[in-house]
């Protein structure tokens, strides 16, 4: 993977800077800071997939987001270039993006420490997500078929009706956010029940009650009839991961949330 990353850097005429290597989930991606020939600070991310699966929502997510959103008023890092290569039966995609200057707010998607963010940050986040939700897209982040199966199984309630489907980032956790606000990793964006991004951020805030409460304050859709489908879907998604050994620290809070949803 490192050798392929170096080849991608050469193909895109960028110099990788040492010391900032970052591996994604299960080693599927490798990212590192870089500089373009003109000296621009950038980030070079390489992802791989079997050649016959190198298409679709996740593969084209960043490219689709660039076409639809651009830099989203400075809240999204612009995609500068893409380079594709195939080695035997494996496809590689290199994505060169502008580099964020601020660290992410958490090294883990689940918030592990208290955060004190100004009101302006929350207002920026809410306004940016409104812009995202206003976009028309045929990309799908959450499928009705999944909701029909997972919500009764993991939350224990009938599937709530979706009053409105909107575009969503669909992976809005604390390791994808910075202050000042930048929203990272647009790989999986697409249509989801209204309020899904807010429900996602709430779920990953559950270890810190004051932050979870602040999420609810910022997004009134949470707790409303319109947001029930999104909350139940997110709760089911994370409860489903617990038996696999993922998100164990959230289990009690997720079960409390599911109990609340059952009585809403």
mmCIF file of C-alpha atoms in Angstrom:
data_model
loop_
_atom_site.group_PDB
_atom_site.id
_atom_site.type_symbol
_atom_site.label_atom_id
_atom_site.label_comp_id
_atom_site.label_asym_id
_atom_site.label_seq_id
_atom_site.Cartn_x
_atom_site.Cartn_y
_atom_site.Cartn_z
ATOM 1 C CA UNK A 1 0.000 0.000 0.000
ATOM 2 C CA UNK A 2 2.855 2.386 0.806
ATOM 3 C CA UNK A 3 4.460 1.658 -2.553
ATOM 4 C CA UNK A 4 1.180 2.359 -4.343
ATOM 5 C CA UNK A 5 0.749 5.566 -2.354
ATOM 6 C CA UNK A 6 4.220 6.688 -3.458
ATOM 7 C CA UNK A 7 3.371 5.930 -7.095
ATOM 8 C CA UNK A 8 0.177 7.941 -6.817
ATOM 9 C CA UNK A 9 2.139 10.885 -5.396
ATOM 10 C CA UNK A 10 4.469 10.715 -8.360
ATOM 11 C CA UNK A 11 1.584 10.521 -10.838
ATOM 12 C CA UNK A 12 -0.069 13.579 -9.268
ATOM 13 C CA UNK A 13 3.241 15.465 -8.975
ATOM 14 C CA UNK A 14 3.077 15.940 -5.223
ATOM 15 C CA UNK A 15 5.641 15.412 -2.473
ATOM 16 C CA UNK A 16 4.518 13.411 0.546
ATOM 17 C CA UNK A 17 5.596 14.899 3.860
ATOM 18 C CA UNK A 18 6.952 12.499 6.488
ATOM 19 C CA UNK A 19 5.427 11.818 9.868
ATOM 20 C CA UNK A 20 1.730 12.152 9.139
ATOM 21 C CA UNK A 21 0.720 8.748 7.797
ATOM 22 C CA UNK A 22 -2.856 7.737 8.635
ATOM 23 C CA UNK A 23 -4.417 4.324 8.029
ATOM 24 C CA UNK A 24 -8.176 3.991 7.631
ATOM 25 C CA UNK A 25 -10.473 1.237 8.819
ATOM 26 C CA UNK A 26 -9.073 -2.284 8.242
ATOM 27 C CA UNK A 27 -6.178 -0.821 6.255
ATOM 28 C CA UNK A 28 -8.480 -0.024 3.339
ATOM 29 C CA UNK A 29 -7.140 3.514 2.983
ATOM 30 C CA UNK A 30 -3.818 5.251 3.508
ATOM 31 C CA UNK A 31 -3.541 9.020 3.779
ATOM 32 C CA UNK A 32 -0.642 11.396 4.308
ATOM 33 C CA UNK A 33 0.102 15.134 4.146
ATOM 34 C CA UNK A 34 1.599 16.337 0.892
ATOM 35 C CA UNK A 35 2.529 19.456 -1.038
ATOM 36 C CA UNK A 36 1.824 20.183 -4.651
ATOM 37 C CA UNK A 37 4.493 21.357 -7.061
ATOM 38 C CA UNK A 38 3.208 24.896 -6.439
ATOM 39 C CA UNK A 39 3.677 24.477 -2.680
ATOM 40 C CA UNK A 40 -0.012 24.083 -1.755
ATOM 41 C CA UNK A 41 -0.664 22.038 1.373
ATOM 42 C CA UNK A 42 -2.654 18.959 0.449
ATOM 43 C CA UNK A 43 -3.729 15.524 1.650
ATOM 44 C CA UNK A 44 -3.198 12.413 -0.454
ATOM 45 C CA UNK A 45 -5.534 9.519 0.288
ATOM 46 C CA UNK A 46 -5.320 6.136 -1.411
ATOM 47 C CA UNK A 47 -8.101 3.555 -1.346
ATOM 48 C CA UNK A 48 -8.162 0.112 -2.913
ATOM 49 C CA UNK A 49 -10.845 -2.337 -3.979
ATOM 50 C CA UNK A 50 -11.187 -5.463 -6.121
ATOM 51 C CA UNK A 51 -11.383 -4.185 -9.676
ATOM 52 C CA UNK A 52 -14.896 -5.560 -10.228
ATOM 53 C CA UNK A 53 -16.161 -3.622 -7.177
ATOM 54 C CA UNK A 54 -14.403 -0.321 -7.902
ATOM 55 C CA UNK A 55 -17.561 1.652 -8.555
ATOM 56 C CA UNK A 56 -20.683 2.822 -6.804
ATOM 57 C CA UNK A 57 -21.485 4.952 -3.785
ATOM 58 C CA UNK A 58 -18.392 4.571 -1.624
ATOM 59 C CA UNK A 59 -15.907 4.494 -4.478
ATOM 60 C CA UNK A 60 -17.221 7.678 -6.092
ATOM 61 C CA UNK A 61 -18.352 9.493 -2.945
ATOM 62 C CA UNK A 62 -15.623 12.115 -2.762
ATOM 63 C CA UNK A 63 -15.757 12.818 -6.482
ATOM 64 C CA UNK A 64 -19.554 13.107 -6.447
ATOM 65 C CA UNK A 65 -19.371 15.424 -3.418
ATOM 66 C CA UNK A 66 -16.924 17.681 -5.216
ATOM 67 C CA UNK A 67 -19.215 17.936 -8.235
ATOM 68 C CA UNK A 68 -22.299 18.654 -6.130
ATOM 69 C CA UNK A 69 -21.008 20.684 -3.164
ATOM 70 C CA UNK A 70 -17.635 22.114 -4.144
ATOM 71 C CA UNK A 71 -16.021 23.355 -0.936
ATOM 72 C CA UNK A 72 -19.455 23.999 0.635
ATOM 73 C CA UNK A 73 -18.658 27.576 1.589
ATOM 74 C CA UNK A 74 -15.309 26.566 3.025
ATOM 75 C CA UNK A 75 -16.778 23.825 5.250
ATOM 76 C CA UNK A 76 -15.629 20.982 3.018
ATOM 77 C CA UNK A 77 -12.090 20.374 1.779
ATOM 78 C CA UNK A 78 -11.984 20.696 -1.994
ATOM 79 C CA UNK A 79 -10.946 17.677 -4.032
ATOM 80 C CA UNK A 80 -8.044 18.831 -6.212
ATOM 81 C CA UNK A 81 -7.327 15.773 -8.339
ATOM 82 C CA UNK A 82 -7.988 12.054 -8.718
ATOM 83 C CA UNK A 83 -5.739 9.345 -10.114
ATOM 84 C CA UNK A 84 -6.883 5.782 -10.858
ATOM 85 C CA UNK A 85 -4.682 2.736 -11.400
ATOM 86 C CA UNK A 86 -5.162 -1.016 -11.649
ATOM 87 C CA UNK A 87 -2.649 -3.668 -10.611
ATOM 88 C CA UNK A 88 -3.633 -7.183 -11.588
ATOM 89 C CA UNK A 89 -7.206 -7.450 -10.210
ATOM 90 C CA UNK A 90 -6.966 -4.603 -7.652
ATOM 91 C CA UNK A 91 -8.068 -1.043 -8.363
ATOM 92 C CA UNK A 92 -6.524 1.943 -6.596
ATOM 93 C CA UNK A 93 -7.907 5.456 -6.401
ATOM 94 C CA UNK A 94 -5.798 8.358 -5.168
ATOM 95 C CA UNK A 95 -7.655 11.482 -4.062
ATOM 96 C CA UNK A 96 -5.720 14.701 -3.604
ATOM 97 C CA UNK A 97 -7.575 17.176 -1.405
ATOM 98 C CA UNK A 98 -6.892 20.496 0.222
ATOM 99 C CA UNK A 99 -5.476 19.948 3.703
ATOM 100 C CA UNK A 100 -7.220 20.944 6.893
ATOM 101 C CA UNK A 101 -5.125 23.066 9.249
ATOM 102 C CA UNK A 102 -6.929 22.045 12.431
ATOM 103 C CA UNK A 103 -6.896 18.641 14.165
ATOM 104 C CA UNK A 104 -10.136 16.682 14.323
ATOM 105 C CA UNK A 105 -12.146 17.146 17.491
ATOM 106 C CA UNK A 106 -11.716 13.523 18.525
ATOM 107 C CA UNK A 107 -9.328 10.734 17.585
ATOM 108 C CA UNK A 108 -12.240 8.322 17.944
ATOM 109 C CA UNK A 109 -15.715 8.649 16.379
ATOM 110 C CA UNK A 110 -17.146 8.247 19.896
ATOM 111 C CA UNK A 111 -16.495 11.440 21.848
ATOM 112 C CA UNK A 112 -14.155 10.564 24.713
ATOM 113 C CA UNK A 113 -13.826 13.977 26.370
ATOM 114 C CA UNK A 114 -15.923 16.988 27.108
ATOM 115 C CA UNK A 115 -16.037 19.680 24.443
ATOM 116 C CA UNK A 116 -16.809 23.344 24.863
ATOM 117 C CA UNK A 117 -17.620 24.707 21.415
ATOM 118 C CA UNK A 118 -18.923 28.247 20.839
ATOM 119 C CA UNK A 119 -22.471 28.903 19.721
ATOM 120 C CA UNK A 120 -21.101 30.088 16.383
ATOM 121 C CA UNK A 121 -19.661 26.611 15.713
ATOM 122 C CA UNK A 122 -23.036 24.967 16.287
ATOM 123 C CA UNK A 123 -24.748 27.582 14.120
ATOM 124 C CA UNK A 124 -22.230 26.935 11.327
ATOM 125 C CA UNK A 125 -22.819 23.191 11.575
ATOM 126 C CA UNK A 126 -26.600 23.525 11.492
ATOM 127 C CA UNK A 127 -26.454 25.931 8.551
ATOM 128 C CA UNK A 128 -24.054 23.709 6.608
ATOM 129 C CA UNK A 129 -26.203 20.623 7.118
ATOM 130 C CA UNK A 130 -29.230 22.594 5.914
ATOM 131 C CA UNK A 131 -27.351 23.271 2.672
ATOM 132 C CA UNK A 132 -26.491 19.592 2.350
ATOM 133 C CA UNK A 133 -30.086 18.536 2.995
ATOM 134 C CA UNK A 134 -31.350 20.859 0.267
ATOM 135 C CA UNK A 135 -29.414 19.003 -2.437
ATOM 136 C CA UNK A 136 -31.255 16.591 -4.736
ATOM 137 C CA UNK A 137 -29.398 13.323 -5.284
ATOM 138 C CA UNK A 138 -30.015 9.734 -6.288
ATOM 139 C CA UNK A 139 -27.195 8.520 -4.037
ATOM 140 C CA UNK A 140 -28.529 6.409 -1.175
ATOM 141 C CA UNK A 141 -26.982 6.360 2.312
ATOM 142 C CA UNK A 142 -29.837 4.630 4.170
ATOM 143 C CA UNK A 143 -32.123 2.087 2.555
ATOM 144 C CA UNK A 144 -35.733 1.556 3.541
ATOM 145 C CA UNK A 145 -35.124 -2.203 3.363
ATOM 146 C CA UNK A 146 -32.446 -1.887 6.044
ATOM 147 C CA UNK A 147 -34.752 0.127 8.283
ATOM 148 C CA UNK A 148 -37.551 -2.409 7.828
ATOM 149 C CA UNK A 149 -35.283 -5.187 9.063
ATOM 150 C CA UNK A 150 -33.020 -3.536 11.628
ATOM 151 C CA UNK A 151 -35.306 -1.207 13.590
ATOM 152 C CA UNK A 152 -37.718 -3.905 14.845
ATOM 153 C CA UNK A 153 -34.808 -6.275 15.553
ATOM 154 C CA UNK A 154 -32.497 -3.918 17.434
ATOM 155 C CA UNK A 155 -34.741 -1.113 18.724
ATOM 156 C CA UNK A 156 -37.919 -3.118 19.186
ATOM 157 C CA UNK A 157 -40.405 -0.706 17.634
ATOM 158 C CA UNK A 158 -42.398 -0.699 14.395
ATOM 159 C CA UNK A 159 -40.568 1.082 11.609
ATOM 160 C CA UNK A 160 -41.418 4.807 11.801
ATOM 161 C CA UNK A 161 -42.626 6.408 8.601
ATOM 162 C CA UNK A 162 -40.074 8.670 6.939
ATOM 163 C CA UNK A 163 -41.748 12.034 6.507
ATOM 164 C CA UNK A 164 -38.910 13.382 4.347
ATOM 165 C CA UNK A 165 -35.777 11.975 2.727
ATOM 166 C CA UNK A 166 -32.870 14.424 2.430
ATOM 167 C CA UNK A 167 -29.228 14.382 1.402
ATOM 168 C CA UNK A 168 -26.937 13.678 4.358
ATOM 169 C CA UNK A 169 -23.223 13.418 5.048
ATOM 170 C CA UNK A 170 -24.160 10.093 6.702
ATOM 171 C CA UNK A 171 -20.993 9.699 8.811
ATOM 172 C CA UNK A 172 -21.121 12.799 10.987
ATOM 173 C CA UNK A 173 -19.063 11.842 14.027
ATOM 174 C CA UNK A 174 -16.448 13.696 16.044
ATOM 175 C CA UNK A 175 -13.451 12.288 14.167
ATOM 176 C CA UNK A 176 -14.822 13.912 11.007
ATOM 177 C CA UNK A 177 -15.197 17.419 12.463
ATOM 178 C CA UNK A 178 -12.830 20.269 13.267
ATOM 179 C CA UNK A 179 -13.051 23.714 14.850
ATOM 180 C CA UNK A 180 -13.285 26.076 13.037
ATOM 181 C CA UNK A 181 -15.791 23.894 11.249
ATOM 182 C CA UNK A 182 -14.661 21.550 8.526
ATOM 183 C CA UNK A 183 -16.541 18.352 7.730
ATOM 184 C CA UNK A 184 -14.293 15.526 6.545
ATOM 185 C CA UNK A 185 -14.805 12.189 4.754
ATOM 186 C CA UNK A 186 -17.664 12.459 2.278
ATOM 187 C CA UNK A 187 -17.288 8.906 1.037
ATOM 188 C CA UNK A 188 -20.748 7.660 2.025
ATOM 189 C CA UNK A 189 -23.021 10.679 1.586
ATOM 190 C CA UNK A 190 -26.496 10.247 0.153
ATOM 191 C CA UNK A 191 -30.215 10.187 0.916
ATOM 192 C CA UNK A 192 -31.322 9.373 4.453
ATOM 193 C CA UNK A 193 -34.289 10.096 6.727
ATOM 194 C CA UNK A 194 -34.534 13.740 7.756
ATOM 195 C CA UNK A 195 -32.318 14.430 10.765
ATOM 196 C CA UNK A 196 -29.965 11.508 10.161
ATOM 197 C CA UNK A 197 -26.779 13.577 10.496
ATOM 198 C CA UNK A 198 -28.025 15.081 13.752
ATOM 199 C CA UNK A 199 -28.952 11.623 15.052
ATOM 200 C CA UNK A 200 -25.510 10.323 14.113
ATOM 201 C CA UNK A 201 -23.692 13.100 15.980
ATOM 202 C CA UNK A 202 -26.000 12.616 18.965
ATOM 203 C CA UNK A 203 -25.246 8.876 19.064
ATOM 204 C CA UNK A 204 -21.508 9.450 19.111
ATOM 205 C CA UNK A 205 -21.923 12.046 21.902
ATOM 206 C CA UNK A 206 -23.756 9.798 24.355
ATOM 207 C CA UNK A 207 -20.828 9.369 26.762
ATOM 208 C CA UNK A 208 -20.971 13.093 27.526
ATOM 209 C CA UNK A 209 -24.459 14.155 28.510
ATOM 210 C CA UNK A 210 -23.843 17.890 28.206
ATOM 211 C CA UNK A 211 -22.569 17.520 24.617
ATOM 212 C CA UNK A 212 -25.439 15.184 23.718
ATOM 213 C CA UNK A 213 -27.852 17.765 25.118
ATOM 214 C CA UNK A 214 -26.134 20.468 23.055
ATOM 215 C CA UNK A 215 -26.625 18.383 19.917
ATOM 216 C CA UNK A 216 -30.344 18.125 20.673
ATOM 217 C CA UNK A 217 -30.529 21.869 21.289
ATOM 218 C CA UNK A 218 -28.839 22.576 17.951
ATOM 219 C CA UNK A 219 -31.103 20.195 16.020
ATOM 220 C CA UNK A 220 -34.740 20.395 17.142
ATOM 221 C CA UNK A 221 -35.637 17.626 14.690
ATOM 222 C CA UNK A 222 -34.296 15.254 17.345
ATOM 223 C CA UNK A 223 -37.112 14.316 19.667
ATOM 224 C CA UNK A 224 -39.747 15.348 17.127
ATOM 225 C CA UNK A 225 -42.029 13.029 15.127
ATOM 226 C CA UNK A 226 -40.123 14.002 11.963
ATOM 227 C CA UNK A 227 -36.834 12.821 13.446
ATOM 228 C CA UNK A 228 -38.016 9.508 14.884
ATOM 229 C CA UNK A 229 -37.103 7.470 11.796
ATOM 230 C CA UNK A 230 -33.568 8.891 11.739
ATOM 231 C CA UNK A 231 -33.028 8.309 15.456
ATOM 232 C CA UNK A 232 -34.334 4.749 15.324
ATOM 233 C CA UNK A 233 -32.168 3.972 12.291
ATOM 234 C CA UNK A 234 -28.991 5.310 13.881
ATOM 235 C CA UNK A 235 -29.699 3.575 17.171
ATOM 236 C CA UNK A 236 -30.243 0.284 15.329
ATOM 237 C CA UNK A 237 -27.057 0.709 13.282
ATOM 238 C CA UNK A 238 -24.862 1.104 16.345
ATOM 239 C CA UNK A 239 -26.629 -1.538 18.458
ATOM 240 C CA UNK A 240 -26.035 -3.942 15.580
ATOM 241 C CA UNK A 241 -22.282 -3.340 15.869
ATOM 242 C CA UNK A 242 -22.031 -4.140 19.590
ATOM 243 C CA UNK A 243 -22.144 -7.955 19.318
ATOM 244 C CA UNK A 244 -19.324 -7.702 16.776
ATOM 245 C CA UNK A 245 -17.127 -6.030 19.387
ATOM 246 C CA UNK A 246 -17.511 -2.497 18.041
ATOM 247 C CA UNK A 247 -18.606 0.511 20.128
ATOM 248 C CA UNK A 248 -18.757 -1.428 23.422
ATOM 249 C CA UNK A 249 -18.532 1.769 25.487
ATOM 250 C CA UNK A 250 -21.815 2.963 23.980
ATOM 251 C CA UNK A 251 -23.875 -0.168 24.669
ATOM 252 C CA UNK A 252 -25.614 1.009 27.855
ATOM 253 C CA UNK A 253 -26.362 4.454 26.437
ATOM 254 C CA UNK A 254 -27.689 2.956 23.195
ATOM 255 C CA UNK A 255 -29.996 0.641 25.107
ATOM 256 C CA UNK A 256 -31.258 3.586 27.141
ATOM 257 C CA UNK A 257 -31.867 5.469 23.870
ATOM 258 C CA UNK A 258 -33.759 2.529 22.391
ATOM 259 C CA UNK A 259 -35.901 2.382 25.532
ATOM 260 C CA UNK A 260 -36.681 6.079 25.155
ATOM 261 C CA UNK A 261 -37.635 5.540 21.504
ATOM 262 C CA UNK A 262 -39.965 2.690 22.481
ATOM 263 C CA UNK A 263 -41.903 5.036 24.737
ATOM 264 C CA UNK A 264 -42.045 8.025 22.430
#
